[in-house]
Every structure is written in C-alpha cells, then in structure tokens.
C-alpha cells in the first residue's frame, strides 16, 4: 500500500498528471505539501527510491493502475447517479437546489466522521449553493446499526433528523441504544414512534442499499465522500472540501 501511494505521488510530482508521455512537457508547479509528502515517504522507506531507480517501469504500471481506477470510478458514478445524489430517501441538508452536491457516507461511531463533522457544518454555513446528502453506512458493529436505524427512522418525524444527526455526531464515548434514545428525546423526537419506525423493513432496506452502493463505489470505510464526479475516501480538511467544490464549479 505504501509503495502504491508513493508511486502515485511520484507520478504527480514528476509531472505525469496528463500521462507519462506528457512528462517531458512543461509541468504545472507542484504544491509544496505534495513535495513534502513524497520526501517524508522516502525518508520512512529509503529503499523504495532504490527500487524505483532500478525498476522505472513501476512508474508506468502505477500510472496505468491509476487510470484504470479512475475509469472504474467514472463508470460507477454514471451507473448509480440517481442512487447517489437523489434516492428520495437520504436526508438533504443545505440548499436542496444547490449547484454542487456533496454526499457523505458515515458511521455514527466513527471517530474520523466525528472529526470531519465541523468541516461539513462550516462548509454548509458558508456556502449557500451547496447541497449535502447524508447516507448512513453502519460498518462498526451492532451499536452503529442501531444508531443508523434511529437516524433513518427519525426522518418520519419532519424537521427532527438534522439536529438528532448532529447530536450523535458530536457525542463522545460509547453509543448504545439507551444513549441513542436519550439523544433522540433531548432533540424533540417522539420515542414511542421512533422505536416503532426503527423496526420497519424500510429502514433495513435503506441500510442495505447504502452498503451495496458504497461497495459499488469502492468506499470501504467511513467517512467517504462523493463530490460531483469525484470520490474522496477518508476525513478531509475544510480547505480541501472547499477546493473540491470549487473544482466542480469549474473554478
């Protein structure tokens, strides 16, 4: 995995962003953070540089792999566009008619999801043209499933989902059912109705569809983002989100 990441980073650093044949052309300036990342990887495993010097064909192999992955992602996005952006089930925050949509796959027990939550909220606050679709992806055990079921069920009580969602995201520590229900009550949900809705087959179907969709898109953990026509795994900082949104707008 480290070798593969380093190879891709070296491709970018060497000016291979348009393909190996374009490397001899004038390359755009390389961001300092990318240079630093490559240097750090080499310092951690200096033998990697020796391997690349002896086997430069690995650069081209990495480039081909990267292009194949990009093609697979593009095909998956095209084939599942409605399910990703407008499934009629997932909660939509921000501007429902926004010009750019950010989709987040998350788990309520995921530390990285909680870490990135302030960035998502900040972006929503500052960007009135942004549409955010929230998809529960409970991959961290039974308590994650319970929390996801509660959140999906909360949509049956208009206007209650988002505050409840944020409360569970901001919660630190374990999240057993009793705590989920406490947070639900604190955020104005009818607990009797919530429990009944949590048991509905519809909730199971939503979770199964989200899990299947994540698999199709190659999202193997949480958080995972789809921003326009890009899939971005892992927690990303606010400025990176801004740049991804800007790129979707052609900026």
PDB file of C-alpha atoms in Angstrom:
ATOM      1  CA  UNK A   1       0.000   0.000   0.000  1.00  0.00           C
ATOM      2  CA  UNK A   2       2.820   2.422   0.898  1.00  0.00           C
ATOM      3  CA  UNK A   3       4.616   1.619  -2.348  1.00  0.00           C
ATOM      4  CA  UNK A   4       1.478   2.200  -4.396  1.00  0.00           C
ATOM      5  CA  UNK A   5       0.760   5.545  -2.712  1.00  0.00           C
ATOM      6  CA  UNK A   6       4.313   6.668  -3.181  1.00  0.00           C
ATOM      7  CA  UNK A   7       4.273   5.697  -6.845  1.00  0.00           C
ATOM      8  CA  UNK A   8       1.155   7.762  -7.442  1.00  0.00           C
ATOM      9  CA  UNK A   9       2.637  10.692  -5.550  1.00  0.00           C
ATOM     10  CA  UNK A  10       5.818  10.446  -7.616  1.00  0.00           C
ATOM     11  CA  UNK A  11       3.760  10.433 -10.800  1.00  0.00           C
ATOM     12  CA  UNK A  12       2.218  13.724  -9.800  1.00  0.00           C
ATOM     13  CA  UNK A  13       5.498  15.139  -8.571  1.00  0.00           C
ATOM     14  CA  UNK A  14       7.256  14.236 -11.807  1.00  0.00           C
ATOM     15  CA  UNK A  15       4.636  15.946 -13.929  1.00  0.00           C
ATOM     16  CA  UNK A  16       2.787  12.792 -15.001  1.00  0.00           C
ATOM     17  CA  UNK A  17      -0.642  14.265 -14.296  1.00  0.00           C
ATOM     18  CA  UNK A  18      -1.509  14.105 -18.007  1.00  0.00           C
ATOM     19  CA  UNK A  19       0.149  10.735 -18.528  1.00  0.00           C
ATOM     20  CA  UNK A  20       3.779   9.597 -18.765  1.00  0.00           C
ATOM     21  CA  UNK A  21       4.136  10.882 -22.327  1.00  0.00           C
ATOM     22  CA  UNK A  22       3.372  14.375 -21.090  1.00  0.00           C
ATOM     23  CA  UNK A  23       6.140  14.333 -18.513  1.00  0.00           C
ATOM     24  CA  UNK A  24       8.572  15.970 -20.908  1.00  0.00           C
ATOM     25  CA  UNK A  25       6.216  18.899 -21.377  1.00  0.00           C
ATOM     26  CA  UNK A  26       6.217  21.845 -19.037  1.00  0.00           C
ATOM     27  CA  UNK A  27       4.550  20.718 -15.815  1.00  0.00           C
ATOM     28  CA  UNK A  28       2.447  22.882 -13.549  1.00  0.00           C
ATOM     29  CA  UNK A  29       4.036  23.922 -10.239  1.00  0.00           C
ATOM     30  CA  UNK A  30       3.829  21.127  -7.694  1.00  0.00           C
ATOM     31  CA  UNK A  31       2.231  22.075  -4.354  1.00  0.00           C
ATOM     32  CA  UNK A  32       4.738  22.128  -1.526  1.00  0.00           C
ATOM     33  CA  UNK A  33       2.607  19.766   0.560  1.00  0.00           C
ATOM     34  CA  UNK A  34       2.910  17.121  -2.179  1.00  0.00           C
ATOM     35  CA  UNK A  35       6.675  17.527  -2.316  1.00  0.00           C
ATOM     36  CA  UNK A  36       6.824  17.217   1.459  1.00  0.00           C
ATOM     37  CA  UNK A  37       4.650  14.078   1.417  1.00  0.00           C
ATOM     38  CA  UNK A  38       6.911  12.356  -1.109  1.00  0.00           C
ATOM     39  CA  UNK A  39      10.046  13.311   0.803  1.00  0.00           C
ATOM     40  CA  UNK A  40       8.516  12.029   4.034  1.00  0.00           C
ATOM     41  CA  UNK A  41       7.632   8.696   2.395  1.00  0.00           C
ATOM     42  CA  UNK A  42      11.162   8.324   1.056  1.00  0.00           C
ATOM     43  CA  UNK A  43      12.671   9.101   4.438  1.00  0.00           C
ATOM     44  CA  UNK A  44      10.450   6.480   6.057  1.00  0.00           C
ATOM     45  CA  UNK A  45      11.396   3.837   3.463  1.00  0.00           C
ATOM     46  CA  UNK A  46      14.520   4.944   1.562  1.00  0.00           C
ATOM     47  CA  UNK A  47      14.776   1.556  -0.166  1.00  0.00           C
ATOM     48  CA  UNK A  48      11.667   2.469  -2.168  1.00  0.00           C
ATOM     49  CA  UNK A  49      13.667   5.061  -4.077  1.00  0.00           C
ATOM     50  CA  UNK A  50      16.327   2.446  -4.847  1.00  0.00           C
ATOM     51  CA  UNK A  51      13.617   0.102  -6.162  1.00  0.00           C
ATOM     52  CA  UNK A  52      12.166   2.823  -8.394  1.00  0.00           C
ATOM     53  CA  UNK A  53      15.583   3.728  -9.783  1.00  0.00           C
ATOM     54  CA  UNK A  54      16.255   0.076 -10.652  1.00  0.00           C
ATOM     55  CA  UNK A  55      12.721  -0.546 -11.930  1.00  0.00           C
ATOM     56  CA  UNK A  56      11.381   2.657 -13.513  1.00  0.00           C
ATOM     57  CA  UNK A  57       8.692   0.591 -15.242  1.00  0.00           C
ATOM     58  CA  UNK A  58       6.852   0.635 -11.908  1.00  0.00           C
ATOM     59  CA  UNK A  59       6.041   4.283 -12.564  1.00  0.00           C
ATOM     60  CA  UNK A  60       4.185   3.428 -15.742  1.00  0.00           C
ATOM     61  CA  UNK A  61       2.464   0.464 -14.083  1.00  0.00           C
ATOM     62  CA  UNK A  62       1.250   2.736 -11.304  1.00  0.00           C
ATOM     63  CA  UNK A  63       0.019   5.248 -13.854  1.00  0.00           C
ATOM     64  CA  UNK A  64      -1.927   2.568 -15.708  1.00  0.00           C
ATOM     65  CA  UNK A  65      -3.451   1.333 -12.452  1.00  0.00           C
ATOM     66  CA  UNK A  66      -4.463   4.866 -11.539  1.00  0.00           C
ATOM     67  CA  UNK A  67      -6.138   5.401 -14.929  1.00  0.00           C
ATOM     68  CA  UNK A  68      -7.998   2.097 -14.627  1.00  0.00           C
ATOM     69  CA  UNK A  69      -9.261   3.068 -11.188  1.00  0.00           C
ATOM     70  CA  UNK A  70     -10.390   6.459 -12.484  1.00  0.00           C
ATOM     71  CA  UNK A  71     -12.288   4.781 -15.324  1.00  0.00           C
ATOM     72  CA  UNK A  72     -13.960   2.354 -12.905  1.00  0.00           C
ATOM     73  CA  UNK A  73     -14.976   5.212 -10.603  1.00  0.00           C
ATOM     74  CA  UNK A  74     -16.388   7.202 -13.506  1.00  0.00           C
ATOM     75  CA  UNK A  75     -18.412   4.187 -14.681  1.00  0.00           C
ATOM     76  CA  UNK A  76     -19.747   3.548 -11.163  1.00  0.00           C
ATOM     77  CA  UNK A  77     -20.745   7.182 -10.737  1.00  0.00           C
ATOM     78  CA  UNK A  78     -22.546   7.211 -14.074  1.00  0.00           C
ATOM     79  CA  UNK A  79     -24.379   3.923 -13.473  1.00  0.00           C
ATOM     80  CA  UNK A  80     -25.512   4.855  -9.958  1.00  0.00           C
ATOM     81  CA  UNK A  81     -26.034   8.614 -10.256  1.00  0.00           C
ATOM     82  CA  UNK A  82     -29.656   8.695  -9.098  1.00  0.00           C
ATOM     83  CA  UNK A  83     -28.985   6.366  -6.171  1.00  0.00           C
ATOM     84  CA  UNK A  84     -26.035   8.535  -5.110  1.00  0.00           C
ATOM     85  CA  UNK A  85     -27.466  12.013  -5.454  1.00  0.00           C
ATOM     86  CA  UNK A  86     -31.243  11.710  -5.441  1.00  0.00           C
ATOM     87  CA  UNK A  87     -32.526   8.441  -3.974  1.00  0.00           C
ATOM     88  CA  UNK A  88     -35.552  10.106  -2.394  1.00  0.00           C
ATOM     89  CA  UNK A  89     -34.648   8.640   0.999  1.00  0.00           C
ATOM     90  CA  UNK A  90     -31.374  10.147   2.247  1.00  0.00           C
ATOM     91  CA  UNK A  91     -31.583  13.393   4.198  1.00  0.00           C
ATOM     92  CA  UNK A  92     -30.635  16.500   2.220  1.00  0.00           C
ATOM     93  CA  UNK A  93     -29.052  19.414   4.095  1.00  0.00           C
ATOM     94  CA  UNK A  94     -28.171  22.838   2.774  1.00  0.00           C
ATOM     95  CA  UNK A  95     -29.644  24.103  -0.480  1.00  0.00           C
ATOM     96  CA  UNK A  96     -31.905  21.399  -1.989  1.00  0.00           C
ATOM     97  CA  UNK A  97     -31.383  23.019  -5.398  1.00  0.00           C
ATOM     98  CA  UNK A  98     -27.669  23.635  -4.950  1.00  0.00           C
ATOM     99  CA  UNK A  99     -25.335  23.635  -7.940  1.00  0.00           C
ATOM    100  CA  UNK A 100     -22.872  21.206  -6.285  1.00  0.00           C
ATOM    101  CA  UNK A 101     -23.779  18.148  -4.222  1.00  0.00           C
ATOM    102  CA  UNK A 102     -21.565  16.644  -1.534  1.00  0.00           C
ATOM    103  CA  UNK A 103     -22.555  13.129  -0.446  1.00  0.00           C
ATOM    104  CA  UNK A 104     -21.210  11.747   2.814  1.00  0.00           C
ATOM    105  CA  UNK A 105     -21.206   8.071   3.805  1.00  0.00           C
ATOM    106  CA  UNK A 106     -20.719   7.905   7.573  1.00  0.00           C
ATOM    107  CA  UNK A 107     -20.974   5.806  10.721  1.00  0.00           C
ATOM    108  CA  UNK A 108     -22.131   7.394  13.982  1.00  0.00           C
ATOM    109  CA  UNK A 109     -19.405   5.541  15.898  1.00  0.00           C
ATOM    110  CA  UNK A 110     -16.636   6.529  13.502  1.00  0.00           C
ATOM    111  CA  UNK A 111     -14.033   8.796  15.095  1.00  0.00           C
ATOM    112  CA  UNK A 112     -12.913  10.170  11.736  1.00  0.00           C
ATOM    113  CA  UNK A 113     -16.518  11.010  10.831  1.00  0.00           C
ATOM    114  CA  UNK A 114     -16.844  12.953  14.065  1.00  0.00           C
ATOM    115  CA  UNK A 115     -13.526  14.640  13.350  1.00  0.00           C
ATOM    116  CA  UNK A 116     -14.666  15.868   9.929  1.00  0.00           C
ATOM    117  CA  UNK A 117     -18.172  16.892  11.052  1.00  0.00           C
ATOM    118  CA  UNK A 118     -17.223  20.502  11.965  1.00  0.00           C
ATOM    119  CA  UNK A 119     -15.790  20.969   8.472  1.00  0.00           C
ATOM    120  CA  UNK A 120     -19.006  19.740   6.849  1.00  0.00           C
ATOM    121  CA  UNK A 121     -21.085  22.071   9.018  1.00  0.00           C
ATOM    122  CA  UNK A 122     -18.763  25.008   8.340  1.00  0.00           C
ATOM    123  CA  UNK A 123     -18.964  24.423   4.602  1.00  0.00           C
ATOM    124  CA  UNK A 124     -22.766  24.269   4.790  1.00  0.00           C
ATOM    125  CA  UNK A 125     -22.825  27.539   6.703  1.00  0.00           C
ATOM    126  CA  UNK A 126     -20.548  29.443   4.352  1.00  0.00           C
ATOM    127  CA  UNK A 127     -21.747  28.056   1.019  1.00  0.00           C
ATOM    128  CA  UNK A 128     -25.393  28.806   0.276  1.00  0.00           C
ATOM    129  CA  UNK A 129     -25.204  26.960  -3.051  1.00  0.00           C
ATOM    130  CA  UNK A 130     -24.098  23.642  -1.545  1.00  0.00           C
ATOM    131  CA  UNK A 131     -26.351  20.599  -1.301  1.00  0.00           C
ATOM    132  CA  UNK A 132     -25.330  17.841   1.143  1.00  0.00           C
ATOM    133  CA  UNK A 133     -26.726  14.302   1.063  1.00  0.00           C
ATOM    134  CA  UNK A 134     -26.232  12.180   4.193  1.00  0.00           C
ATOM    135  CA  UNK A 135     -26.030   8.393   3.901  1.00  0.00           C
ATOM    136  CA  UNK A 136     -25.784   6.162   6.951  1.00  0.00           C
ATOM    137  CA  UNK A 137     -23.164   3.434   6.500  1.00  0.00           C
ATOM    138  CA  UNK A 138     -23.050   1.395   9.737  1.00  0.00           C
ATOM    139  CA  UNK A 139     -19.877  -0.676   9.448  1.00  0.00           C
ATOM    140  CA  UNK A 140     -18.584  -0.633  13.023  1.00  0.00           C
ATOM    141  CA  UNK A 141     -20.820  -3.144  14.737  1.00  0.00           C
ATOM    142  CA  UNK A 142     -24.290  -3.564  16.242  1.00  0.00           C
ATOM    143  CA  UNK A 143     -24.357  -0.191  18.015  1.00  0.00           C
ATOM    144  CA  UNK A 144     -23.615   1.506  14.691  1.00  0.00           C
ATOM    145  CA  UNK A 145     -26.581  -0.286  13.154  1.00  0.00           C
ATOM    146  CA  UNK A 146     -28.876   0.823  15.978  1.00  0.00           C
ATOM    147  CA  UNK A 147     -27.774   4.452  15.627  1.00  0.00           C
ATOM    148  CA  UNK A 148     -28.254   4.312  11.853  1.00  0.00           C
ATOM    149  CA  UNK A 149     -31.718   2.780  12.228  1.00  0.00           C
ATOM    150  CA  UNK A 150     -32.682   5.540  14.676  1.00  0.00           C
ATOM    151  CA  UNK A 151     -31.453   8.276  12.341  1.00  0.00           C
ATOM    152  CA  UNK A 152     -33.261   6.854   9.317  1.00  0.00           C
ATOM    153  CA  UNK A 153     -36.423   6.374  11.376  1.00  0.00           C
ATOM    154  CA  UNK A 154     -36.172   9.981  12.612  1.00  0.00           C
ATOM    155  CA  UNK A 155     -36.932  11.147   9.082  1.00  0.00           C
ATOM    156  CA  UNK A 156     -40.531  10.055   9.719  1.00  0.00           C
ATOM    157  CA  UNK A 157     -40.759  12.984  12.150  1.00  0.00           C
ATOM    158  CA  UNK A 158     -40.409  16.098   9.963  1.00  0.00           C
ATOM    159  CA  UNK A 159     -37.750  18.600  10.940  1.00  0.00           C
ATOM    160  CA  UNK A 160     -36.147  16.382  13.583  1.00  0.00           C
ATOM    161  CA  UNK A 161     -33.449  14.487  11.689  1.00  0.00           C
ATOM    162  CA  UNK A 162     -30.640  17.016  11.343  1.00  0.00           C
ATOM    163  CA  UNK A 163     -30.435  18.110  14.980  1.00  0.00           C
ATOM    164  CA  UNK A 164     -30.502  14.450  16.053  1.00  0.00           C
ATOM    165  CA  UNK A 165     -27.851  13.583  13.472  1.00  0.00           C
ATOM    166  CA  UNK A 166     -25.590  16.362  14.729  1.00  0.00           C
ATOM    167  CA  UNK A 167     -26.123  15.326  18.354  1.00  0.00           C
ATOM    168  CA  UNK A 168     -24.991  11.770  17.616  1.00  0.00           C
ATOM    169  CA  UNK A 169     -22.025  13.054  15.624  1.00  0.00           C
ATOM    170  CA  UNK A 170     -20.988  15.352  18.470  1.00  0.00           C
ATOM    171  CA  UNK A 171     -21.397  12.625  21.093  1.00  0.00           C
ATOM    172  CA  UNK A 172     -18.169  11.214  22.504  1.00  0.00           C
ATOM    173  CA  UNK A 173     -17.857   7.796  24.052  1.00  0.00           C
ATOM    174  CA  UNK A 174     -19.956   4.682  23.548  1.00  0.00           C
ATOM    175  CA  UNK A 175     -23.274   4.936  21.733  1.00  0.00           C
ATOM    176  CA  UNK A 176     -25.520   2.105  22.946  1.00  0.00           C
ATOM    177  CA  UNK A 177     -29.256   2.120  22.260  1.00  0.00           C
ATOM    178  CA  UNK A 178     -30.072   3.788  25.586  1.00  0.00           C
ATOM    179  CA  UNK A 179     -27.809   6.723  24.726  1.00  0.00           C
ATOM    180  CA  UNK A 180     -29.211   6.954  21.188  1.00  0.00           C
ATOM    181  CA  UNK A 181     -32.741   7.175  22.601  1.00  0.00           C
ATOM    182  CA  UNK A 182     -31.658   9.732  25.202  1.00  0.00           C
ATOM    183  CA  UNK A 183     -30.224  11.943  22.471  1.00  0.00           C
ATOM    184  CA  UNK A 184     -33.360  11.457  20.405  1.00  0.00           C
ATOM    185  CA  UNK A 185     -35.577  12.565  23.277  1.00  0.00           C
ATOM    186  CA  UNK A 186     -33.321  15.533  24.027  1.00  0.00           C
ATOM    187  CA  UNK A 187     -33.768  16.643  20.410  1.00  0.00           C
ATOM    188  CA  UNK A 188     -37.545  16.516  20.449  1.00  0.00           C
ATOM    189  CA  UNK A 189     -38.278  13.125  18.912  1.00  0.00           C
ATOM    190  CA  UNK A 190     -41.307  11.055  19.920  1.00  0.00           C
ATOM    191  CA  UNK A 191     -39.560   7.982  21.338  1.00  0.00           C
ATOM    192  CA  UNK A 192     -42.532   5.638  21.050  1.00  0.00           C
ATOM    193  CA  UNK A 193     -42.916   6.445  17.357  1.00  0.00           C
ATOM    194  CA  UNK A 194     -39.168   6.330  16.814  1.00  0.00           C
ATOM    195  CA  UNK A 195     -38.883   2.809  18.237  1.00  0.00           C
ATOM    196  CA  UNK A 196     -41.730   1.590  16.032  1.00  0.00           C
ATOM    197  CA  UNK A 197     -40.220   3.203  12.926  1.00  0.00           C
ATOM    198  CA  UNK A 198     -36.768   1.771  13.716  1.00  0.00           C
ATOM    199  CA  UNK A 199     -38.218  -1.738  13.393  1.00  0.00           C
ATOM    200  CA  UNK A 200     -39.764  -1.079   9.974  1.00  0.00           C
ATOM    201  CA  UNK A 201     -38.472  -3.135   6.998  1.00  0.00           C
ATOM    202  CA  UNK A 202     -37.963   0.133   5.117  1.00  0.00           C
ATOM    203  CA  UNK A 203     -35.110   1.059   7.455  1.00  0.00           C
ATOM    204  CA  UNK A 204     -33.345  -2.233   6.787  1.00  0.00           C
ATOM    205  CA  UNK A 205     -33.742  -1.667   3.057  1.00  0.00           C
ATOM    206  CA  UNK A 206     -32.157   1.785   3.262  1.00  0.00           C
ATOM    207  CA  UNK A 207     -29.140   0.453   5.141  1.00  0.00           C
ATOM    208  CA  UNK A 208     -28.707  -2.453   2.736  1.00  0.00           C
ATOM    209  CA  UNK A 209     -28.918  -0.109  -0.247  1.00  0.00           C
ATOM    210  CA  UNK A 210     -26.320   2.225   1.265  1.00  0.00           C
ATOM    211  CA  UNK A 211     -23.951  -0.671   1.946  1.00  0.00           C
ATOM    212  CA  UNK A 212     -24.387  -2.006  -1.592  1.00  0.00           C
ATOM    213  CA  UNK A 213     -23.870   1.442  -3.101  1.00  0.00           C
ATOM    214  CA  UNK A 214     -20.697   2.032  -1.092  1.00  0.00           C
ATOM    215  CA  UNK A 215     -19.332  -1.289  -2.376  1.00  0.00           C
ATOM    216  CA  UNK A 216     -20.071  -0.323  -5.976  1.00  0.00           C
ATOM    217  CA  UNK A 217     -18.242   2.969  -5.487  1.00  0.00           C
ATOM    218  CA  UNK A 218     -15.244   1.349  -3.807  1.00  0.00           C
ATOM    219  CA  UNK A 219     -15.922   3.095  -0.495  1.00  0.00           C
ATOM    220  CA  UNK A 220     -14.524   0.613   2.016  1.00  0.00           C
ATOM    221  CA  UNK A 221     -14.786   2.622   5.219  1.00  0.00           C
ATOM    222  CA  UNK A 222     -16.048   5.828   6.736  1.00  0.00           C
ATOM    223  CA  UNK A 223     -16.157   8.627   6.092  1.00  0.00           C
ATOM    224  CA  UNK A 224     -16.398   8.518   2.329  1.00  0.00           C
ATOM    225  CA  UNK A 225     -17.381  11.465   0.165  1.00  0.00           C
ATOM    226  CA  UNK A 226     -18.728  11.905  -3.329  1.00  0.00           C
ATOM    227  CA  UNK A 227     -18.368  15.478  -4.542  1.00  0.00           C
ATOM    228  CA  UNK A 228     -19.723  15.982  -8.022  1.00  0.00           C
ATOM    229  CA  UNK A 229     -17.824  13.470 -10.112  1.00  0.00           C
ATOM    230  CA  UNK A 230     -15.108  12.675  -7.560  1.00  0.00           C
ATOM    231  CA  UNK A 231     -14.947  10.031  -4.841  1.00  0.00           C
ATOM    232  CA  UNK A 232     -12.831  11.015  -1.855  1.00  0.00           C
ATOM    233  CA  UNK A 233     -12.186   8.477   0.933  1.00  0.00           C
ATOM    234  CA  UNK A 234     -11.366   9.441   4.484  1.00  0.00           C
ATOM    235  CA  UNK A 235     -11.563  12.572   6.603  1.00  0.00           C
ATOM    236  CA  UNK A 236     -10.623  15.650   4.599  1.00  0.00           C
ATOM    237  CA  UNK A 237      -9.974  19.154   5.977  1.00  0.00           C
ATOM    238  CA  UNK A 238     -12.267  22.085   5.299  1.00  0.00           C
ATOM    239  CA  UNK A 239      -9.943  23.754   2.801  1.00  0.00           C
ATOM    240  CA  UNK A 240      -9.719  20.555   0.760  1.00  0.00           C
ATOM    241  CA  UNK A 241     -13.531  20.396   0.694  1.00  0.00           C
ATOM    242  CA  UNK A 242     -13.661  23.991  -0.493  1.00  0.00           C
ATOM    243  CA  UNK A 243     -11.244  23.246  -3.315  1.00  0.00           C
ATOM    244  CA  UNK A 244     -13.156  20.143  -4.400  1.00  0.00           C
ATOM    245  CA  UNK A 245     -16.408  22.112  -4.526  1.00  0.00           C
ATOM    246  CA  UNK A 246     -14.682  24.927  -6.383  1.00  0.00           C
ATOM    247  CA  UNK A 247     -13.336  22.450  -8.931  1.00  0.00           C
ATOM    248  CA  UNK A 248     -16.854  21.124  -9.566  1.00  0.00           C
ATOM    249  CA  UNK A 249     -17.909  24.684 -10.348  1.00  0.00           C
ATOM    250  CA  UNK A 250     -15.124  24.983 -12.870  1.00  0.00           C
ATOM    251  CA  UNK A 251     -13.020  27.211 -10.660  1.00  0.00           C
TER     252      UNK A 251
END
